[in-house]
Short mmCIF file of C-alpha atoms and ligand atoms in Angstrom, two decimals:
data_model
loop_
_atom_site.label_atom_id
_atom_site.label_comp_id
_atom_site.label_asym_id
_atom_site.label_seq_id
_atom_site.Cartn_x
_atom_site.Cartn_y
_atom_site.Cartn_z
CA MET T 1 118.15 92.08 93.93
CA HIS T 2 118.03 93.00 90.24
CA ARG T 3 116.13 96.11 89.28
CA ARG T 4 115.04 96.61 85.71
CA ILE T 5 113.99 100.26 85.75
CA ILE T 6 116.60 103.01 85.55
CA ALA T 7 114.81 106.36 85.62
CA PRO T 8 116.40 109.65 84.52
CA GLY T 9 116.44 110.69 88.18
CA ALA T 10 118.61 107.72 89.06
CA LEU T 11 121.15 108.67 86.40
CA ALA T 12 121.33 112.19 87.78
CA ALA T 13 121.88 110.73 91.22
CA ALA T 14 124.66 108.52 89.89
CA THR T 15 126.39 111.62 88.60
CA LEU T 16 126.06 113.29 91.98
CA LEU T 17 127.65 110.29 93.68
CA LEU T 18 130.91 111.08 91.89
CA ALA T 19 131.12 114.32 93.84
CA ILE T 20 130.88 112.79 97.31
CA PRO T 21 133.81 111.92 99.58
CA ALA T 22 135.54 108.57 99.19
CA SER T 23 134.38 107.39 102.63
CA ALA T 24 130.86 107.17 101.21
CA ALA T 25 131.93 104.29 98.99
CA SER T 26 131.04 101.97 101.86
CA HIS T 27 127.43 103.11 101.66
CA SER T 28 125.15 100.57 100.05
CA PRO T 29 121.49 100.48 99.01
CA GLY T 30 118.90 99.43 101.60
CA ALA T 31 117.34 96.07 100.78
CA PRO T 32 114.04 96.20 98.85
CA GLY T 33 112.51 93.78 101.40
CA ILE T 34 112.81 93.52 105.16
CA GLY T 35 113.57 89.81 105.01
CA ASP T 36 110.23 88.09 105.59
CA PRO T 37 110.35 84.72 103.79
CA TYR T 38 106.55 84.79 103.17
CA TYR T 39 106.70 88.15 101.39
CA PRO T 40 110.34 88.80 100.38
CA ASP T 41 109.77 92.32 99.03
CA TYR T 42 107.46 93.64 101.78
CA GLY T 43 109.05 96.23 104.01
CA ASN T 44 112.56 97.49 103.32
CA GLY T 45 116.04 97.34 104.79
CA GLY T 46 118.34 100.02 106.16
CA TYR T 47 116.11 102.18 108.33
CA ASP T 48 113.56 102.08 111.10
CA VAL T 49 110.52 104.38 111.18
CA SER T 50 109.34 105.98 114.43
CA HIS T 51 106.53 108.24 113.18
CA TYR T 52 104.31 108.84 110.15
CA ASP T 53 102.71 112.25 109.74
CA LEU T 54 100.16 112.14 106.93
CA ARG T 55 98.49 115.32 105.81
CA LEU T 56 96.01 114.51 103.06
CA THR T 57 93.02 115.71 101.08
CA TYR T 58 90.42 113.36 99.63
CA GLN T 59 87.69 114.02 97.09
CA PRO T 60 85.07 111.20 97.19
CA ALA T 61 83.53 112.18 93.85
CA THR T 62 86.73 111.36 91.97
CA ASP T 63 88.64 109.18 94.45
CA GLU T 64 91.55 111.61 94.36
CA LEU T 65 93.91 111.45 97.32
CA ALA T 66 96.71 114.01 97.62
CA GLY T 67 99.06 115.26 100.26
CA THR T 68 102.30 114.89 102.11
CA ALA T 69 103.80 112.13 104.20
CA THR T 70 106.52 113.15 106.64
CA ILE T 71 108.37 110.10 107.88
CA SER T 72 110.68 110.20 110.89
CA ALA T 73 113.16 107.35 110.81
CA ARG T 74 116.65 106.30 111.83
CA THR T 75 119.14 104.61 109.54
CA THR T 76 120.35 101.15 110.54
CA GLN T 77 123.21 101.00 108.02
CA ASP T 78 125.25 103.38 105.88
CA LEU T 79 122.79 104.07 103.06
CA SER T 80 123.36 105.17 99.49
CA ARG T 81 119.63 104.83 98.82
CA PHE T 82 116.55 103.20 100.33
CA ASN T 83 113.07 102.03 99.37
CA LEU T 84 109.56 102.78 100.54
CA ASP T 85 106.52 100.68 99.65
CA PHE T 86 104.03 102.80 97.73
CA LEU T 87 101.77 102.90 94.64
CA LEU T 88 100.50 106.45 94.18
CA ASP T 89 102.17 109.10 92.00
CA VAL T 90 105.05 110.87 93.69
CA GLY T 91 105.79 114.51 92.89
CA GLU T 92 108.71 115.19 95.17
CA VAL T 93 110.82 113.49 97.81
CA ARG T 94 113.01 115.32 100.28
CA VAL T 95 115.48 113.75 102.69
CA ASN T 96 116.51 115.99 105.57
CA GLY T 97 115.07 118.96 103.69
CA VAL T 98 116.96 118.35 100.45
CA LYS T 99 115.34 117.14 97.23
CA ALA T 100 116.18 113.52 96.54
CA ALA T 101 116.11 111.52 93.32
CA PHE T 102 113.44 108.84 93.16
CA THR T 103 112.08 106.21 90.86
CA THR T 104 109.57 103.40 91.02
CA ALA T 105 110.47 99.77 90.63
CA ARG T 106 108.62 96.48 90.36
CA GLN T 107 105.25 96.10 92.10
CA HIS T 108 105.23 98.66 94.88
CA GLU T 109 108.73 99.97 95.44
CA LEU T 110 109.59 103.65 95.59
CA MET T 111 113.39 103.97 95.41
CA VAL T 112 114.85 107.10 96.99
CA THR T 113 118.42 108.28 96.44
CA PRO T 114 119.31 111.14 98.80
CA LYS T 115 121.66 113.82 97.50
CA THR T 116 124.18 112.88 100.19
CA PRO T 117 124.58 109.29 101.42
CA LEU T 118 123.30 108.67 104.93
CA ALA T 119 125.43 107.42 107.81
CA LYS T 120 124.29 104.52 109.97
CA GLY T 121 122.43 105.41 113.14
CA THR T 122 121.31 108.92 112.20
CA PRO T 123 117.80 110.33 112.40
CA ILE T 124 116.32 111.19 109.00
CA THR T 125 113.21 113.03 107.88
CA VAL T 126 111.69 111.95 104.59
CA VAL T 127 108.98 114.08 103.00
CA VAL T 128 106.98 112.55 100.16
CA ARG T 129 104.50 114.70 98.20
CA TYR T 130 102.01 112.59 96.32
CA SER T 131 98.64 112.31 94.65
CA GLY T 132 96.63 109.77 92.75
CA VAL T 133 93.44 107.79 92.37
CA PRO T 134 94.11 104.77 94.62
CA SER T 135 91.37 102.60 93.09
CA THR T 136 93.24 102.67 89.77
CA LYS T 137 96.46 101.28 91.27
CA SER T 138 97.23 97.63 91.68
CA ALA T 139 100.18 95.45 92.56
CA TYR T 140 100.40 91.72 91.84
CA GLY T 141 97.02 92.20 90.12
CA PHE T 142 95.00 93.27 93.12
CA THR T 143 93.92 96.39 94.92
CA THR T 144 92.77 96.54 98.52
CA TRP T 145 91.58 100.16 98.36
CA HIS T 146 87.81 99.68 98.42
CA ARG T 147 85.56 102.34 97.00
CA THR T 148 82.14 102.81 98.55
CA PRO T 149 79.15 104.77 97.17
CA ASP T 150 80.26 107.79 99.24
CA GLY T 151 84.02 107.37 99.58
CA ALA T 152 86.58 104.65 100.19
CA VAL T 153 88.21 102.41 102.79
CA ALA T 154 91.79 101.21 103.32
CA ALA T 155 91.79 98.11 105.53
CA ASP T 156 93.32 94.77 104.62
CA GLU T 157 95.93 92.25 105.69
CA PRO T 158 98.74 91.98 104.94
CA GLU T 159 98.51 94.72 102.26
CA ALA T 160 96.71 98.02 102.83
CA ALA T 161 99.23 100.85 103.15
CA TRP T 162 100.55 101.01 99.56
CA TRP T 163 97.36 102.69 98.35
CA TRP T 164 97.43 105.59 100.75
CA PHE T 165 100.83 106.28 102.31
CA PRO T 166 104.50 105.44 101.64
CA SER T 167 105.86 103.17 104.35
CA ASN T 168 108.21 100.50 105.51
CA ASP T 169 105.39 98.03 105.09
CA HIS T 170 106.03 95.25 107.57
CA PRO T 171 104.67 94.69 111.10
CA SER T 172 108.19 94.50 112.51
CA ASP T 173 108.65 98.26 111.96
CA LYS T 174 105.99 99.87 114.12
CA ALA T 175 105.52 103.63 114.48
CA THR T 176 103.17 106.26 115.86
CA TYR T 177 100.83 108.15 113.51
CA ASP T 178 99.24 111.52 112.92
CA VAL T 179 96.64 111.20 110.19
CA SER T 180 95.07 114.47 109.09
CA VAL T 181 92.57 114.33 106.23
CA ALA T 182 90.49 117.08 104.66
CA VAL T 183 87.22 116.00 103.04
CA PRO T 184 84.31 117.99 101.59
CA ASP T 185 81.92 119.27 104.31
CA GLY T 186 79.40 116.54 105.15
CA THR T 187 81.92 113.72 104.63
CA GLN T 188 83.84 112.23 107.57
CA ALA T 189 87.35 110.80 107.75
CA ILE T 190 87.90 107.92 110.20
CA SER T 191 91.31 106.65 111.29
CA ASN T 192 93.14 105.18 114.28
CA GLY T 193 93.46 106.55 117.78
CA THR T 194 91.83 109.65 119.14
CA LEU T 195 90.23 112.50 117.23
CA GLN T 196 92.36 115.50 118.17
CA SER T 197 90.33 118.13 116.35
CA VAL T 198 87.92 118.79 113.50
CA THR T 199 88.20 122.09 111.64
CA SER T 200 86.18 123.52 108.75
CA LYS T 201 87.23 126.01 106.11
CA LEU T 202 85.93 126.96 102.66
CA GLY T 203 83.81 123.87 102.17
CA TRP T 204 86.36 121.37 103.51
CA THR T 205 86.47 119.68 106.91
CA ARG T 206 89.76 118.43 108.29
CA TYR T 207 89.86 115.46 110.69
CA ASN T 208 93.00 115.12 112.80
CA TRP T 209 93.58 111.64 114.24
CA ARG T 210 96.49 110.56 116.42
CA GLU T 211 97.65 107.07 117.38
CA ASN T 212 100.24 107.58 120.11
CA LYS T 213 101.25 103.93 120.55
CA PRO T 214 103.41 102.00 118.05
CA GLN T 215 101.27 100.62 115.25
CA ALA T 216 102.00 98.17 112.43
CA THR T 217 101.45 99.53 108.91
CA TYR T 218 98.66 97.04 108.11
CA LEU T 219 96.83 98.18 111.24
CA ALA T 220 96.68 101.79 110.05
CA THR T 221 93.28 102.42 108.52
CA LEU T 222 91.49 105.20 106.68
CA ALA T 223 87.79 105.47 105.86
CA LEU T 224 86.17 108.33 104.02
CA GLY T 225 82.44 108.64 103.67
CA LYS T 226 79.27 109.77 105.39
CA PHE T 227 79.49 108.40 108.92
CA ASP T 228 77.59 108.78 112.16
CA ILE T 229 80.26 108.97 114.90
CA THR T 230 79.38 107.90 118.46
CA THR T 231 81.53 108.42 121.54
CA GLY T 232 81.47 107.04 125.07
CA THR T 233 83.60 105.57 127.84
CA SER T 234 83.76 102.00 129.11
CA GLU T 235 83.06 101.26 132.77
CA ASP T 236 86.83 100.89 133.30
CA GLY T 237 87.42 104.28 131.67
CA VAL T 238 88.49 103.41 128.12
CA PRO T 239 87.30 106.10 125.65
CA VAL T 240 85.25 104.51 122.86
CA ILE T 241 84.78 106.03 119.39
CA ASN T 242 82.65 104.15 116.85
CA ALA T 243 81.47 105.14 113.38
CA TYR T 244 78.63 103.81 111.21
CA SER T 245 78.10 104.53 107.58
CA ARG T 246 74.75 106.33 107.18
CA ASP T 247 74.13 103.90 104.32
CA LEU T 248 74.03 100.53 106.12
CA GLY T 249 70.40 99.84 105.24
CA ASP T 250 69.04 96.68 106.86
CA ASN T 251 72.34 96.01 108.65
CA ASP T 252 72.35 99.27 110.60
CA GLY T 253 70.51 98.03 113.71
CA ALA T 254 72.48 94.82 114.08
CA ALA T 255 75.77 96.63 113.46
CA ARG T 256 75.06 99.11 116.25
CA ALA T 257 73.73 96.40 118.59
CA SER T 258 77.09 94.65 118.22
CA VAL T 259 79.71 97.39 117.91
CA GLU T 260 78.13 99.58 120.63
CA ARG T 261 79.13 96.79 123.05
CA THR T 262 82.81 97.55 122.42
CA GLY T 263 83.35 99.13 125.86
CA GLU T 264 81.75 96.21 127.71
CA ILE T 265 83.76 93.68 125.70
CA VAL T 266 87.07 95.57 126.10
CA ASP T 267 86.55 95.55 129.88
CA TRP T 268 85.63 91.84 129.82
CA LEU T 269 88.70 90.96 127.74
CA SER T 270 90.99 92.92 130.06
CA GLY T 271 89.99 90.42 132.76
CA PHE T 272 91.88 87.79 130.72
CA PHE T 273 94.55 89.84 128.94
CA GLY T 274 95.32 92.68 131.38
CA PRO T 275 94.73 96.42 130.96
CA TYR T 276 93.60 97.62 127.53
CA PRO T 277 96.83 98.77 125.83
CA PHE T 278 95.62 101.82 123.87
CA SER T 279 94.19 105.25 124.63
CA SER T 280 90.96 104.60 122.78
CA ALA T 281 88.90 101.71 121.46
CA GLY T 282 86.17 101.36 118.89
CA GLY T 283 85.23 100.26 115.43
CA TYR T 284 83.69 101.46 112.21
CA VAL T 285 81.25 99.93 109.77
CA PRO T 286 81.60 101.40 106.27
CA ASN T 287 79.23 100.60 103.40
CA THR T 288 81.63 98.16 101.73
CA THR T 289 80.77 94.96 99.92
CA THR T 290 83.82 93.10 101.25
CA GLY T 291 83.17 90.52 103.92
CA TYR T 292 86.00 90.31 106.43
CA ALA T 293 86.65 92.24 109.59
CA LEU T 294 90.10 93.51 110.54
CA GLU T 295 91.70 94.42 113.87
CA THR T 296 92.88 97.89 112.73
CA GLN T 297 94.45 99.38 115.85
CA THR T 298 91.96 101.00 118.24
CA ARG T 299 89.43 101.32 115.39
CA VAL T 300 88.33 97.90 114.15
CA TYR T 301 87.10 97.59 110.58
CA TYR T 302 83.82 95.64 110.30
CA SER T 303 82.19 94.64 107.07
CA PRO T 304 78.42 95.23 107.23
CA ARG T 305 78.07 91.60 106.09
CA GLN T 306 79.24 90.51 109.55
CA PHE T 307 75.86 91.78 110.81
CA ALA T 308 73.63 90.51 108.00
CA ASN T 309 72.19 87.74 110.18
CA GLY T 310 71.62 89.88 113.25
CA SER T 311 73.84 91.13 116.01
CA ASN T 312 77.27 89.51 116.22
CA THR T 313 79.26 90.15 119.38
CA SER T 314 81.52 87.19 118.57
CA VAL T 315 83.27 89.06 115.75
CA VAL T 316 83.61 92.09 118.04
CA VAL T 317 85.31 89.86 120.64
CA HIS T 318 87.64 88.45 117.95
CA GLU T 319 88.79 91.83 116.67
CA LEU T 320 89.10 93.38 120.13
CA ALA T 321 91.14 90.39 121.36
CA HIS T 322 93.59 91.25 118.58
CA GLN T 323 94.22 94.63 120.24
CA TRP T 324 96.34 92.67 122.75
CA TYR T 325 97.22 89.65 120.55
CA GLY T 326 98.38 91.16 117.26
CA ASP T 327 98.26 94.93 117.74
CA SER T 328 100.10 95.67 121.00
CA VAL T 329 102.14 92.47 120.69
CA SER T 330 102.69 92.18 116.95
CA LEU T 331 104.12 89.30 115.01
CA LYS T 332 107.83 89.35 114.13
CA GLY T 333 107.25 87.72 110.76
CA TRP T 334 104.07 86.77 108.91
CA LYS T 335 104.65 83.11 109.74
CA ASP T 336 103.82 83.97 113.38
CA ILE T 337 100.16 84.53 112.46
CA TRP T 338 99.02 81.85 114.95
CA ILE T 339 99.67 84.22 117.86
CA ASN T 340 97.13 86.58 116.28
CA GLU T 341 94.44 84.27 114.99
CA GLY T 342 94.72 81.34 117.41
CA PHE T 343 94.20 83.61 120.41
CA ALA T 344 91.57 85.86 118.81
CA ARG T 345 89.61 82.70 118.00
CA TYR T 346 90.18 81.36 121.50
CA ALA T 347 88.74 84.61 122.88
CA GLN T 348 85.57 83.86 120.88
CA TRP T 349 85.46 80.47 122.63
CA LEU T 350 85.78 82.12 126.03
CA TRP T 351 83.00 84.54 125.08
CA SER T 352 80.81 81.62 124.00
CA GLU T 353 81.36 80.08 127.43
CA HIS T 354 80.53 83.44 129.08
CA GLU T 355 77.32 83.65 127.04
CA GLY T 356 76.32 80.07 127.91
CA GLU T 357 76.59 78.93 124.29
CA GLY T 358 79.23 76.24 124.66
CA THR T 359 82.46 76.05 126.65
CA ALA T 360 85.95 76.44 125.20
CA GLN T 361 86.46 72.72 125.85
CA GLU T 362 83.26 71.83 123.98
CA LEU T 363 84.33 73.98 121.04
CA ALA T 364 87.77 72.36 121.05
CA ASP T 365 86.20 68.89 121.13
CA HIS T 366 83.94 69.87 118.27
CA VAL T 367 86.83 71.12 116.10
CA TYR T 368 88.79 67.96 116.86
CA ALA T 369 85.91 65.61 116.11
CA SER T 370 84.56 67.34 113.02
CA HIS T 371 87.77 66.92 110.99
CA PRO T 372 88.68 63.28 110.28
CA ALA T 373 92.38 62.41 110.07
CA ASP T 374 92.37 62.56 106.23
CA ASP T 375 90.79 66.04 106.15
CA PRO T 376 93.21 68.49 104.43
CA PHE T 377 92.43 70.75 107.41
CA TRP T 378 95.23 68.94 109.29
CA THR T 379 97.83 69.54 106.57
CA VAL T 380 97.91 73.25 107.45
CA ALA T 381 100.40 73.85 110.27
CA PRO T 382 99.17 76.95 112.14
CA GLY T 383 102.71 77.54 113.49
CA ASP T 384 104.03 78.12 109.95
CA PRO T 385 101.13 77.87 107.48
CA GLY T 386 102.86 79.41 104.45
CA PRO T 387 101.70 82.59 102.70
CA ASP T 388 99.02 80.77 100.70
CA HIS T 389 97.37 79.39 103.83
CA GLN T 390 97.95 82.28 106.18
CA PHE T 391 94.24 82.92 106.74
CA ASP T 392 92.94 79.38 106.29
CA ILE T 393 90.30 78.20 108.73
CA ALA T 394 92.91 75.85 110.23
CA VAL T 395 95.01 78.80 111.41
CA TYR T 396 91.97 79.89 113.43
CA ASP T 397 90.31 76.63 114.50
CA ARG T 398 93.31 74.34 114.75
CA GLY T 399 95.12 77.37 116.16
CA ALA T 400 92.58 77.73 118.99
CA LEU T 401 92.62 73.96 119.49
CA ALA T 402 96.37 74.24 120.08
CA VAL T 403 95.65 76.90 122.71
CA GLN T 404 93.24 74.48 124.43
CA ALA T 405 95.85 71.68 124.24
CA LEU T 406 98.34 74.01 125.92
CA ARG T 407 95.76 74.80 128.62
CA ASP T 408 95.15 71.07 129.19
CA GLU T 409 98.89 70.49 129.47
CA ILE T 410 99.84 73.29 131.88
CA GLY T 411 96.61 73.64 133.85
CA ASP T 412 94.31 76.63 134.33
CA LYS T 413 96.47 78.50 136.83
CA ALA T 414 99.54 78.67 134.60
CA PHE T 415 97.40 79.07 131.48
CA PHE T 416 95.54 82.15 132.64
CA ALA T 417 98.77 83.64 134.04
CA LEU T 418 100.29 83.13 130.59
CA LEU T 419 97.27 84.63 128.80
CA LYS T 420 97.61 87.79 130.88
CA GLY T 421 101.41 87.83 131.11
CA TRP T 422 102.20 87.67 127.40
CA PRO T 423 100.66 91.03 126.43
CA GLN T 424 102.64 92.63 129.29
CA ARG T 425 105.87 90.85 128.43
CA HIS T 426 105.93 92.20 124.85
CA ALA T 427 103.66 95.25 125.10
CA TYR T 428 103.95 97.51 122.01
CA GLY T 429 106.60 95.21 120.56
CA ASN T 430 107.02 92.15 118.36
CA ALA T 431 107.32 88.48 119.17
CA SER T 432 107.43 85.09 117.44
CA VAL T 433 105.87 81.68 118.03
CA ALA T 434 109.30 80.55 119.32
CA ASP T 435 109.22 83.45 121.82
CA PHE T 436 105.75 82.35 122.89
CA GLN T 437 106.86 78.77 123.46
CA ARG T 438 109.81 79.94 125.57
CA TYR T 439 107.56 82.19 127.62
CA ALA T 440 104.98 79.41 128.13
CA GLU T 441 107.76 77.10 129.33
CA GLN T 442 108.97 79.78 131.72
CA VAL T 443 105.50 80.48 133.16
CA SER T 444 104.47 76.82 133.47
CA GLY T 445 107.88 75.34 134.34
CA LYS T 446 107.21 72.56 131.80
CA PRO T 447 109.08 71.62 128.62
CA LEU T 448 106.62 72.21 125.80
CA ALA T 449 108.58 71.52 122.59
CA ALA T 450 106.70 68.29 121.85
CA LEU T 451 103.31 69.84 122.51
CA PHE T 452 104.02 72.83 120.23
CA ASP T 453 105.39 70.56 117.54
CA THR T 454 102.37 68.28 117.59
CA TRP T 455 99.64 70.90 117.67
CA LEU T 456 101.22 73.69 115.63
CA PHE T 457 103.79 72.22 113.28
CA GLN T 458 102.89 68.66 112.24
CA PRO T 459 100.90 68.38 109.01
CA SER T 460 98.68 65.69 110.51
CA LYS T 461 95.90 65.19 113.07
CA PRO T 462 97.34 64.95 116.58
CA ALA T 463 96.34 62.04 118.79
CA ALA T 464 93.73 63.16 121.33
CA PRO T 465 95.46 64.41 124.48
CA ALA T 466 95.48 61.61 127.12
CA ALA T 467 93.58 63.74 129.61
CA ARG T 468 90.87 64.40 127.06
CA ALA T 469 90.67 61.04 125.28
CA VAL T 470 87.05 60.13 124.74
CA SER T 471 86.10 56.77 126.20
CA PRO T 472 85.86 53.98 123.55
CA ALA T 473 82.08 53.79 123.92
CA LYS T 474 81.75 57.41 122.90
CA THR T 475 84.13 57.55 119.92
CA GLN T 476 81.33 56.82 117.43
CA THR T 477 79.45 60.06 118.07
CA ALA T 478 80.92 63.49 117.61
CA PRO T 479 80.18 65.85 120.50
CA ALA T 480 77.11 68.02 120.00
CA GLN T 481 77.66 71.23 118.07
CA PRO T 482 77.96 74.12 120.53
CA ARG T 483 75.32 76.79 119.99
CA SER T 484 77.99 79.42 119.16
CA TRP T 485 79.63 77.24 116.48
CA LYS T 486 77.93 78.59 113.37
CA ARG T 487 78.33 82.20 114.45
CA ILE T 488 82.03 81.71 115.15
CA GLN T 489 82.58 80.00 111.79
CA ALA T 490 80.83 82.89 110.05
CA THR T 491 83.71 85.15 111.10
CA ASN T 492 85.66 83.35 108.37
CA ASP T 493 82.88 82.57 105.85
CA VAL T 494 82.98 86.17 104.76
CA HIS T 495 86.78 86.47 104.78
CA SER T 496 87.27 86.53 101.02
CA ARG T 497 88.31 89.74 99.32
N1 LIG N 1 92.94 89.38 110.75
C1 LIG N 1 91.66 89.33 110.07
C2 LIG N 1 90.73 88.65 111.07
O1 LIG N 1 90.79 87.50 111.29
C3 LIG N 1 91.72 88.56 108.80
C4 LIG N 1 91.82 89.37 107.56
C5 LIG N 1 91.95 88.51 106.35
N2 LIG N 1 92.21 89.27 105.18
C6 LIG N 1 91.47 89.22 104.08
N3 LIG N 1 91.73 90.02 103.11
N4 LIG N 1 90.47 88.38 103.98
O2 LIG N 1 90.03 89.29 111.77
ZN1 ZN N 2 91.61 87.60 113.35
#
């Protein structure tokens, strides 16, 4: 791909290249994108990250973030240079201990040229020293670093990492994380995993978080502000860490009444999905004005607006369901979003049934009946919605309807075996919709190509499944709206940035 910026550093590196052995001529630059057709320049080619160690300092008064990222990776090709995705100001880059040339290119690319080319299949350590005011940085005209009255939050999908750490920003390259952040005494830093230690020195408090299971870059989160942190353990023994901004105002009670049920809901979900995959669970509610929630690994991000109408366990179920469907088993490419959203929505339907507010079948019937055949809703194919429709309501509602159609087709026994088997089959890995179809065929012993095509890929309203066809006398009236319907829809009403 063409690059328009040649920095002085790159020229110096070009000079150095003359001095290297002839065998290095076969080394080529890593691709500036990992090859996702939805987002061609997200992620990078040529290496695979295994661990991010982020050691940072944040000053809420000025929104200044500074520190060092140490990235452990392995090359997957002979590399003359490689890219990271990042927006803050870089002071120094070292590769295997040696200063490397670097320059920035296009929207969010940091191009690194090591002093010596790198051979395929070798472990590398990349150290990036950086600083900056994340709220002043944007790419493609937006920023997803959200300032709050007392700090800031990084949590968005698919873009969140560029504003706080350099990465190979694509869910197909998962890694473990140590996130260590120093903040002024009285401010807290919230991130993924377990809190290893908190230390104070000379007016600064350092929070050390560790996520020891592979995590996608968009599922890494950071919140800085004045939080009340609660801890506990679920009945099944899952440690729970939640955090609430001390500035939630009228939403404080409802937020706690919802998020404090994390342990109970994790245990309930494990009845369907199998053992909880991570070493801690929980969520945090910062004082943001954004509306969506996000399944950030082990530590779900909730907008306070999700609790503006009272307690909302449905959104908690949705985000916790993602811990299995999305976080442990991550999508291969962004087009596979149905596996995340279709199943997280379906979990909300199961919860509705559990709460006596409408069965999954009633919710499916309601989705089917409330969108006439000419409704543009049906033009979005949840199995490959396109980047502009990735988070459309159809990905969720038509997506969950497809899950119900699959259940109707293969029967409850195979369906629930599949629901529990899938997170085991691909635990801590990546999988696609095609992988899911193959696995469903294997578990049920039925060919399912036509069913998947109809419910996930056709841009039109499927005919009602034979088993579910409403009798002619009843076709005039749509089924009654399940009591959970409005609450479930509200998960998306507030999804805008
Ligand atoms: N995965 C999130 C959820 O459904 C959706 C986030 C959408 N992103 C956004 N910026 N609105 O829970
Ligand atoms: Zn979701």
